PDB file of C-alpha atoms in Angstrom:
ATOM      1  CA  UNK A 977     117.109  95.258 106.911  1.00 39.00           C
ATOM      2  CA  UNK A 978     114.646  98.165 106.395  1.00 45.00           C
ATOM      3  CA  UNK A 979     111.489  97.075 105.024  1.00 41.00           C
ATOM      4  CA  UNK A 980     109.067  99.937 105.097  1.00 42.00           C
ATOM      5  CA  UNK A 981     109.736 103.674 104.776  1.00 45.00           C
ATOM      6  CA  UNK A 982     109.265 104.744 107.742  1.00 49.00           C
ATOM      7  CA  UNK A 983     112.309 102.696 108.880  1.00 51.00           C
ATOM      8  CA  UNK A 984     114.112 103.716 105.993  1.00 55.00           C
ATOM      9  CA  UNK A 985     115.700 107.120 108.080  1.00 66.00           C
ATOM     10  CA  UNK A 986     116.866 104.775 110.514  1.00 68.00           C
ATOM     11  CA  UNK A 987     118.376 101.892 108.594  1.00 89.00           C
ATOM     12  CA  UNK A 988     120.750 105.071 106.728  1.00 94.00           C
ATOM     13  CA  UNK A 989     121.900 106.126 109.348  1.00 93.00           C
ATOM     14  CA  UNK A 990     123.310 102.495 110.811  1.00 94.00           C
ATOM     15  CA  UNK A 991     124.362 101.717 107.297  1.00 96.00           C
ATOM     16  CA  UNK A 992     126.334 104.997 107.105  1.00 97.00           C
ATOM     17  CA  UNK A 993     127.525 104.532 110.388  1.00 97.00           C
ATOM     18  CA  UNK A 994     129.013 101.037 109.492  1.00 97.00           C
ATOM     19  CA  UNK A 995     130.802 102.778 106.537  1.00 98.00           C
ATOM     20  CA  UNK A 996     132.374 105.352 108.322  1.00 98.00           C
ATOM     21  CA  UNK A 997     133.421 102.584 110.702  1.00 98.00           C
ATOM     22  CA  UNK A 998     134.547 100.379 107.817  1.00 98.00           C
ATOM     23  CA  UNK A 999     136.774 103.429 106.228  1.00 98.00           C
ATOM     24  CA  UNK A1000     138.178 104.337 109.033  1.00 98.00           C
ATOM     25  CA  UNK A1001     139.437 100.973 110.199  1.00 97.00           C
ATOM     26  CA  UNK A1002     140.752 100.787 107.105  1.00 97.00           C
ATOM     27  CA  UNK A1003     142.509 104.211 106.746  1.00 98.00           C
ATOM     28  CA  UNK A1004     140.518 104.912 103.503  1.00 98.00           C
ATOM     29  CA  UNK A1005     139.125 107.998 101.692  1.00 98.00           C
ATOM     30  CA  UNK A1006     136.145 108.602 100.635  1.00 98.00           C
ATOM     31  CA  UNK A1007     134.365 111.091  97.850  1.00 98.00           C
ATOM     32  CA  UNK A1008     131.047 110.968  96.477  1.00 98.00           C
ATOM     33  CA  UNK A1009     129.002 112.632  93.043  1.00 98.00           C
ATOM     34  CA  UNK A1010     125.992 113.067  93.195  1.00 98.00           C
ATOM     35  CA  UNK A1011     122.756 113.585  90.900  1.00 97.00           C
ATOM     36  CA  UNK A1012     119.238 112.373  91.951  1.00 96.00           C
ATOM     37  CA  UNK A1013     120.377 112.317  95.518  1.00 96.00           C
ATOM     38  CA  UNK A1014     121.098 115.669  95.500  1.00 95.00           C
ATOM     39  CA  UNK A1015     123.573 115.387  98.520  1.00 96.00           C
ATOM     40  CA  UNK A1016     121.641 113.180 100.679  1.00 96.00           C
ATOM     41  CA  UNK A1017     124.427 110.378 100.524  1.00 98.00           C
ATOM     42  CA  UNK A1018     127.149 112.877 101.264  1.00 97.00           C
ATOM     43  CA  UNK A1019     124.419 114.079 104.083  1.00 96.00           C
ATOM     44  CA  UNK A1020     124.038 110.501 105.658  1.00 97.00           C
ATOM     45  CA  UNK A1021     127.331 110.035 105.502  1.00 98.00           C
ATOM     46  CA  UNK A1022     128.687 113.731 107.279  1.00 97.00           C
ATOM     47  CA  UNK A1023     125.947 113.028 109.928  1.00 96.00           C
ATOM     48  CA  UNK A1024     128.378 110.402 111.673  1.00 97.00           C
ATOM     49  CA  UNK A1025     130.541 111.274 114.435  1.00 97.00           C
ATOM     50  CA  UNK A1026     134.445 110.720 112.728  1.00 96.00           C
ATOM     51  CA  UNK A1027     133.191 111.417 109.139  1.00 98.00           C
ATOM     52  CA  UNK A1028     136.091 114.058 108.650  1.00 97.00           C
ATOM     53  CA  UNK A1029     138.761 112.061 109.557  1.00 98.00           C
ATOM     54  CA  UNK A1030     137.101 109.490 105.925  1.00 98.00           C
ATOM     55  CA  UNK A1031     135.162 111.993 103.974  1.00 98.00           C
ATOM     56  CA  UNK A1032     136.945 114.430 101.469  1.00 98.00           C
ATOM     57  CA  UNK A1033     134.589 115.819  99.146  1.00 98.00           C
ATOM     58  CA  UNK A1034     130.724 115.568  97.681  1.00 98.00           C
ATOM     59  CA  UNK A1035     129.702 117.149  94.500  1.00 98.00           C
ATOM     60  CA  UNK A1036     125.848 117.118  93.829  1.00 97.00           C
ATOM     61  CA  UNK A1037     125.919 117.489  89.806  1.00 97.00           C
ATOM     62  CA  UNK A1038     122.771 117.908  88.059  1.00 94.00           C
ATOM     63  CA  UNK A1039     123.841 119.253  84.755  1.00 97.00           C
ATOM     64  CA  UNK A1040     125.670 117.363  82.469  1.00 97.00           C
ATOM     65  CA  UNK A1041     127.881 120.011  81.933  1.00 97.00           C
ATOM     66  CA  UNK A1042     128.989 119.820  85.112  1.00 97.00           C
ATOM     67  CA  UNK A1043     129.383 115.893  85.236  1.00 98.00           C
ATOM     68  CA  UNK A1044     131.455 116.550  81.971  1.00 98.00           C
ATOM     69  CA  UNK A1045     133.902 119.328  83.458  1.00 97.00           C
ATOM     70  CA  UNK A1046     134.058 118.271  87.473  1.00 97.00           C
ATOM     71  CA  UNK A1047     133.564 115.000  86.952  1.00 98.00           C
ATOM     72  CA  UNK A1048     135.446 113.510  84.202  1.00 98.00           C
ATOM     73  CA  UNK A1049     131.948 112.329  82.208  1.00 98.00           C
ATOM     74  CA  UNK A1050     132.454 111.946  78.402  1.00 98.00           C
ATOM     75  CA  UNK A1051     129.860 113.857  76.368  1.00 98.00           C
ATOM     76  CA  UNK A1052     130.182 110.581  74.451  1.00 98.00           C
ATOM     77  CA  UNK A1053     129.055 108.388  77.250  1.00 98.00           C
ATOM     78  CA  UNK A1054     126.506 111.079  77.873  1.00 98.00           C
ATOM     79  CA  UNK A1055     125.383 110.971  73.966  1.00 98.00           C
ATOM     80  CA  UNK A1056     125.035 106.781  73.401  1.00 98.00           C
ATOM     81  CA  UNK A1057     123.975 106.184  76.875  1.00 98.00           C
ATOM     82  CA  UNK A1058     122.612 109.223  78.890  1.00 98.00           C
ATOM     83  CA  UNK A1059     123.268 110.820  82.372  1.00 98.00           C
ATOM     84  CA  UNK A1060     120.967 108.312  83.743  1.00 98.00           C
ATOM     85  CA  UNK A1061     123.395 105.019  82.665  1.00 98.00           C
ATOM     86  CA  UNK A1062     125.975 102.324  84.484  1.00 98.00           C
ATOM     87  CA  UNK A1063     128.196 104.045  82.517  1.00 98.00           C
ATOM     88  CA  UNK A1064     128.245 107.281  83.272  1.00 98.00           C
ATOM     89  CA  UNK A1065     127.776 106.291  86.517  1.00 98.00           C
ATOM     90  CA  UNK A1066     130.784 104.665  86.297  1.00 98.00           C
ATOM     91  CA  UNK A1067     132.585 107.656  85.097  1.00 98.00           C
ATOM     92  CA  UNK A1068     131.120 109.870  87.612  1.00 98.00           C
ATOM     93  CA  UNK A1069     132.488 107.522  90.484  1.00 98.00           C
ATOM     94  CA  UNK A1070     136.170 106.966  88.913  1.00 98.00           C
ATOM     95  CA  UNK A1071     136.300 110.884  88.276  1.00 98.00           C
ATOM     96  CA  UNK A1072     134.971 111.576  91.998  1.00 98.00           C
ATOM     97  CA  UNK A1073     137.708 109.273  93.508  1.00 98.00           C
ATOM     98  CA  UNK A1074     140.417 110.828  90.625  1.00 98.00           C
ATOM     99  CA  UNK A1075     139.592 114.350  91.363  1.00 97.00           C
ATOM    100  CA  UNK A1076     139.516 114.158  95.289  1.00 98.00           C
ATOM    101  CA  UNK A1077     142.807 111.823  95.258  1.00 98.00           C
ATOM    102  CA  UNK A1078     140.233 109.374  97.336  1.00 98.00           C
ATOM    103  CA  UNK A1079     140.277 105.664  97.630  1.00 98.00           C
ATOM    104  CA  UNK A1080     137.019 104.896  96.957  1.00 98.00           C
ATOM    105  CA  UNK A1081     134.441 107.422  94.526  1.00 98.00           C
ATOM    106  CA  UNK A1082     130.717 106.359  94.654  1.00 98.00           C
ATOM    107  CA  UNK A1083     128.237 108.443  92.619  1.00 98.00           C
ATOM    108  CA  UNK A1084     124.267 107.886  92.244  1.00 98.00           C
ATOM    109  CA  UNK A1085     122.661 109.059  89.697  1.00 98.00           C
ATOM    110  CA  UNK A1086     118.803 108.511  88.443  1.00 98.00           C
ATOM    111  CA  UNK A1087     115.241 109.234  87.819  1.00 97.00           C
ATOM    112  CA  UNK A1088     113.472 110.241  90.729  1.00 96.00           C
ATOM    113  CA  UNK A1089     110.288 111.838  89.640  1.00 94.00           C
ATOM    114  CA  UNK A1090     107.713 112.253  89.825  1.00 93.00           C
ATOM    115  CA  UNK A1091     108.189 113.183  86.115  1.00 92.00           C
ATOM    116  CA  UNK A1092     111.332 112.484  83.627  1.00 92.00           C
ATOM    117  CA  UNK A1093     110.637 109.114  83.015  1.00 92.00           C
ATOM    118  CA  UNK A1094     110.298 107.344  79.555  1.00 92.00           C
ATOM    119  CA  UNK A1095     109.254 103.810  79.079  1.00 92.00           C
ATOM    120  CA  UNK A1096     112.990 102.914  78.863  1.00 94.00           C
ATOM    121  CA  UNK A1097     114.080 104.374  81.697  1.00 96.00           C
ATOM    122  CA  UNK A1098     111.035 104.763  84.212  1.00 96.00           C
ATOM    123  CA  UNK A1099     111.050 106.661  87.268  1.00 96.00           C
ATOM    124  CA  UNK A1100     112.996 105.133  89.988  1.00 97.00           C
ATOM    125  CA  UNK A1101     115.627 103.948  87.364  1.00 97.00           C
ATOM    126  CA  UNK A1102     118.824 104.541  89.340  1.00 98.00           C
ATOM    127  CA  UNK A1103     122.586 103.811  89.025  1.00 98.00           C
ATOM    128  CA  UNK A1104     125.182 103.959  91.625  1.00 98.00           C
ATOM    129  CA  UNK A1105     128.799 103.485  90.561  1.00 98.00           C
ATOM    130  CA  UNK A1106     131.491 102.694  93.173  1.00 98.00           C
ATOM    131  CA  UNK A1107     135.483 103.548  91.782  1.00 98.00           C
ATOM    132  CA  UNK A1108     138.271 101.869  93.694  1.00 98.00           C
ATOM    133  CA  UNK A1109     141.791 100.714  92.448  1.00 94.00           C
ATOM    134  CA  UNK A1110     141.744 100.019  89.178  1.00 94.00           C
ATOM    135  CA  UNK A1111     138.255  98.731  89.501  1.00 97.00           C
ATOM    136  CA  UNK A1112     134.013  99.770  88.491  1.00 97.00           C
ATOM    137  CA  UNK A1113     131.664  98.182  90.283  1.00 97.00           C
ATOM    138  CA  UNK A1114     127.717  99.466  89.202  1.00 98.00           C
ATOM    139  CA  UNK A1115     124.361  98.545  90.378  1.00 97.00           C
ATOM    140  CA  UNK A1116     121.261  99.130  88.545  1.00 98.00           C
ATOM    141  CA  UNK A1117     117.906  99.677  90.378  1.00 97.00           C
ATOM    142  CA  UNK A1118     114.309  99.995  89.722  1.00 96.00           C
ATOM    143  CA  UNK A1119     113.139 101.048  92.737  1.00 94.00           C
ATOM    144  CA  UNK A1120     108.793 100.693  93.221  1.00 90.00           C
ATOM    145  CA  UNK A1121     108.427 103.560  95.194  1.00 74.00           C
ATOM    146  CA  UNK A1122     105.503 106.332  95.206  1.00 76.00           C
ATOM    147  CA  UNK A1123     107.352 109.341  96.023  1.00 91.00           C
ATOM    148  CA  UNK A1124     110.199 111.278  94.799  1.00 94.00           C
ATOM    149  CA  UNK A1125     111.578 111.322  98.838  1.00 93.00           C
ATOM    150  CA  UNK A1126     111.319 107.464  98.718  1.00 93.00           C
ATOM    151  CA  UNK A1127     113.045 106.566  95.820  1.00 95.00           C
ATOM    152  CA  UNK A1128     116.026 109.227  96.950  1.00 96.00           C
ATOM    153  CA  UNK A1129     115.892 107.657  99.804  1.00 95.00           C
ATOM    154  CA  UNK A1130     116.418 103.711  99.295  1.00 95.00           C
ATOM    155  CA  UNK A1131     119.202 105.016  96.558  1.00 97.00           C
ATOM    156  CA  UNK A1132     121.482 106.669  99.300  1.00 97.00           C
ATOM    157  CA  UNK A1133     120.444 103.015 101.085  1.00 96.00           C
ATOM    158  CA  UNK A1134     121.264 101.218  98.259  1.00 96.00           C
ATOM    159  CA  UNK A1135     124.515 103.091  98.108  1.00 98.00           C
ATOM    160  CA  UNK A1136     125.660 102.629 101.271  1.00 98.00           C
ATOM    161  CA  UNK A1137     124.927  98.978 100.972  1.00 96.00           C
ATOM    162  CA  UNK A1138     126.959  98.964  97.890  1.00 97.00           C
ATOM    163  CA  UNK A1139     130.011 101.099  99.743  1.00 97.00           C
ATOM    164  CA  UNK A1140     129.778  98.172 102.578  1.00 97.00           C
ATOM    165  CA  UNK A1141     130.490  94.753 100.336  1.00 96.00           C
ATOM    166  CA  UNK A1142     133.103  96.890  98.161  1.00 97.00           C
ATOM    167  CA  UNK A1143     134.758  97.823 101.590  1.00 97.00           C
ATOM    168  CA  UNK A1144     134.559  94.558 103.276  1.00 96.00           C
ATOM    169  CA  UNK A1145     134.806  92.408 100.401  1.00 94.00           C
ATOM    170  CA  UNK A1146     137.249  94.182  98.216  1.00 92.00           C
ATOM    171  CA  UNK A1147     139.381  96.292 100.729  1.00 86.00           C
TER     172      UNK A1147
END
């Protein structure tokens, strides 16, 4: 378990390594959307040796426009609840998986900083959204970090984490 920061580079790249392990084992597919991460999961998880024989696609979509037309995102969803939501987080990771014909879509998307926080929604307010079957799973996070680096960071962590109990738990 990564405790401090400076661990936190090596703890994601076991944890991806363990997924692409777990995938592959398990002849799944995997496609991720991005937002606050801005490609770091999709990164972590290229980096391992075998991660094209699991990996199909990563979109990094900042806009809303863009989670609206690549990624299946309601404006609805966007208009009640925000980008920054479980569920358009939800909707981000069920259009991934749709759009890549993947078993599994996980999408992150947050507040990073160091600025576009409100008191609802603070910086390091983060949602990752994992899409498999017919099933959601979402995590909310508040992650205590002081940088911007950090809290993109333990997300693509958290994510990974996430990818790992779905995988072994649910797959």
């Amino acid at each position: 378990m990564c405790i401090f920061f400076d661990n936190m580079p090596a703890c994601i790249d076991k944890w991806a390594a363990d997924v692409v392990k777990l995938l592959g084992v398990r002849n799944l597919r995997l496609a991720t959307a991005e937002s606050c991460t801005g490609g770091l999961l999709s990164g972590a998880i290229t980096s391992v040796n075998g991660a094209s024989g699991v990996f199909e696609v990563g979109i990094c979509a900042y806009a809303n426009r863009i989670k609206e037309q690549y990624l299946g995102v309601k404006p609805q969803t966007l208009r009640d609840f925000g980008a920054v939501s479980a569920e358009c987080a939800a909707e981000m990771a069920a259009g991934i998986r749709t759009a890549a014909c993947a078993d599994i879509g996980v999408s992150v998307t947050g507040i990073a900083g160091p600025g576009g926080g409100t008191p609802q929604k603070p910086v390091g307010t983060v949602f990752v959204g994992c899409s498999y079957g017919d099933k959601t799973r979402t995590l909310h996070l508040t992650i205590d970090r002081h940088s911007r680096e950090a809290i993109r960071l333990e997300t693509v962590r958290q994510a990974l984490v996430l990818l790992t109990a779905v995988i072994e738990t649910e797959m």
